[in-house]
mmCIF file of C-alpha atoms and ligand atoms in Angstrom:
data_model
loop_
_atom_site.group_PDB
_atom_site.id
_atom_site.type_symbol
_atom_site.label_atom_id
_atom_site.label_comp_id
_atom_site.label_asym_id
_atom_site.label_seq_id
_atom_site.Cartn_x
_atom_site.Cartn_y
_atom_site.Cartn_z
ATOM 1 C CA MET M 1 -13.313 -18.546 33.872
ATOM 2 C CA SER M 2 -15.955 -15.940 34.013
ATOM 3 C CA CYS M 3 -15.966 -12.112 33.472
ATOM 4 C CA ARG M 4 -14.545 -10.146 36.529
ATOM 5 C CA SER M 5 -17.098 -7.343 35.886
ATOM 6 C CA CYS M 6 -20.500 -9.124 35.201
ATOM 7 C CA VAL M 7 -19.665 -12.788 35.966
ATOM 8 C CA SER M 8 -20.755 -13.908 32.425
ATOM 9 C CA GLY M 9 -19.038 -16.887 30.883
ATOM 10 C CA ASN M 10 -19.552 -15.508 27.506
ATOM 11 C CA GLN M 11 -15.914 -14.431 26.669
ATOM 12 C CA ALA M 12 -13.647 -14.860 23.794
ATOM 13 C CA GLU M 13 -9.871 -14.128 23.145
ATOM 14 C CA PHE M 14 -8.646 -11.915 20.256
ATOM 15 C CA PRO M 15 -5.148 -11.226 18.983
ATOM 16 C CA ALA M 16 -4.622 -7.504 19.211
ATOM 17 C CA GLU M 17 -2.124 -4.601 18.575
ATOM 18 C CA MET M 18 -1.983 -1.642 20.818
ATOM 19 C CA MET M 19 -0.035 1.406 20.935
ATOM 20 C CA LEU M 20 0.478 2.802 24.449
ATOM 21 C CA HIS M 21 1.275 6.451 24.904
ATOM 22 C CA PHE M 22 3.024 7.974 27.972
ATOM 23 C CA ARG M 23 0.572 10.535 29.394
ATOM 24 C CA GLY M 24 1.445 14.153 30.260
ATOM 25 C CA LEU M 25 3.113 17.081 28.623
ATOM 26 C CA LYS M 26 6.567 16.065 30.067
ATOM 27 C CA ASN M 27 6.187 12.730 28.121
ATOM 28 C CA VAL M 28 5.268 14.332 24.761
ATOM 29 C CA ASN M 29 8.529 13.482 23.084
ATOM 30 C CA LYS M 30 8.671 9.812 24.238
ATOM 31 C CA PRO M 31 7.808 7.385 21.606
ATOM 32 C CA PRO M 32 4.757 5.229 22.059
ATOM 33 C CA ILE M 33 5.095 1.526 22.705
ATOM 34 C CA TRP M 34 3.574 -1.103 20.617
ATOM 35 C CA ILE M 35 2.471 -4.318 22.209
ATOM 36 C CA PHE M 36 0.646 -7.415 20.723
ATOM 37 C CA PRO M 37 -1.265 -8.981 23.527
ATOM 38 C CA THR M 38 -4.196 -11.491 23.335
ATOM 39 C CA VAL M 39 -7.217 -9.606 24.580
ATOM 40 C CA LEU M 40 -10.007 -11.436 26.607
ATOM 41 C CA VAL M 41 -13.375 -9.748 25.879
ATOM 42 C CA CYS M 42 -16.474 -10.308 27.659
ATOM 43 C CA LEU M 43 -19.123 -10.456 24.941
ATOM 44 C CA ALA M 44 -21.844 -9.707 27.458
ATOM 45 C CA CYS M 45 -20.588 -6.374 29.114
ATOM 46 C CA GLY M 46 -17.574 -5.512 27.088
ATOM 47 C CA PHE M 47 -14.984 -5.595 30.086
ATOM 48 C CA SER M 48 -11.737 -6.627 28.457
ATOM 49 C CA GLU M 49 -8.287 -7.612 29.800
ATOM 50 C CA PHE M 50 -4.850 -8.518 28.706
ATOM 51 C CA VAL M 51 -1.333 -9.011 30.026
ATOM 52 C CA ALA M 52 1.480 -6.788 28.540
ATOM 53 C CA PRO M 53 4.317 -8.995 27.239
ATOM 54 C CA LYS M 54 7.300 -9.028 29.577
ATOM 55 C CA SER M 55 9.559 -7.454 26.927
ATOM 56 C CA GLU M 56 7.672 -4.421 26.733
ATOM 57 C CA LEU M 57 7.242 -4.083 30.554
ATOM 58 C CA ALA M 58 10.794 -2.754 30.834
ATOM 59 C CA LEU M 59 9.900 -0.044 28.166
ATOM 60 C CA LEU M 60 6.831 0.924 29.953
ATOM 61 C CA SER M 61 8.451 1.384 33.361
ATOM 62 C CA ASP M 62 11.539 3.102 31.966
ATOM 63 C CA PRO M 63 11.199 6.753 32.736
ATOM 64 C CA THR M 64 13.187 7.841 29.822
ATOM 65 C CA PRO M 65 13.054 5.194 26.954
ATOM 66 C CA THR M 66 15.346 6.020 24.116
ATOM 67 C CA LEU M 67 14.841 5.511 20.461
ATOM 68 C CA GLU M 68 17.343 2.845 20.568
ATOM 69 C CA SER M 69 15.300 0.871 23.185
ATOM 70 C CA PHE M 70 12.284 1.542 21.247
ATOM 71 C CA ALA M 71 13.650 0.181 18.028
ATOM 72 C CA GLN M 72 14.864 -2.972 19.819
ATOM 73 C CA SER M 73 11.475 -3.684 21.295
ATOM 74 C CA ASN M 74 9.605 -3.097 18.042
ATOM 75 C CA CYS M 75 11.909 -4.408 15.417
ATOM 76 C CA GLY M 76 13.846 -7.120 17.278
HETATM 77 ZN ZN1 ZN O 1 -18.786 -9.056 31.588
#
């Protein structure tokens, strides 16, 4: 598989941890969402991509995640 940006084949996968924040003032009180994807990094141009885990997709699409759903996702 080659890089979708520069077509280089010089890519490597890295385990990662990311904290995703909801944008905007109306979301300032929403807790951030931790995800632990494998990131594919192009070592030629830096273009990187990953797939968010399915269990976190519900939290990311939930307009009003609660502290309980946050705890279940991050602690369960
Ligand atoms: Zn590239």
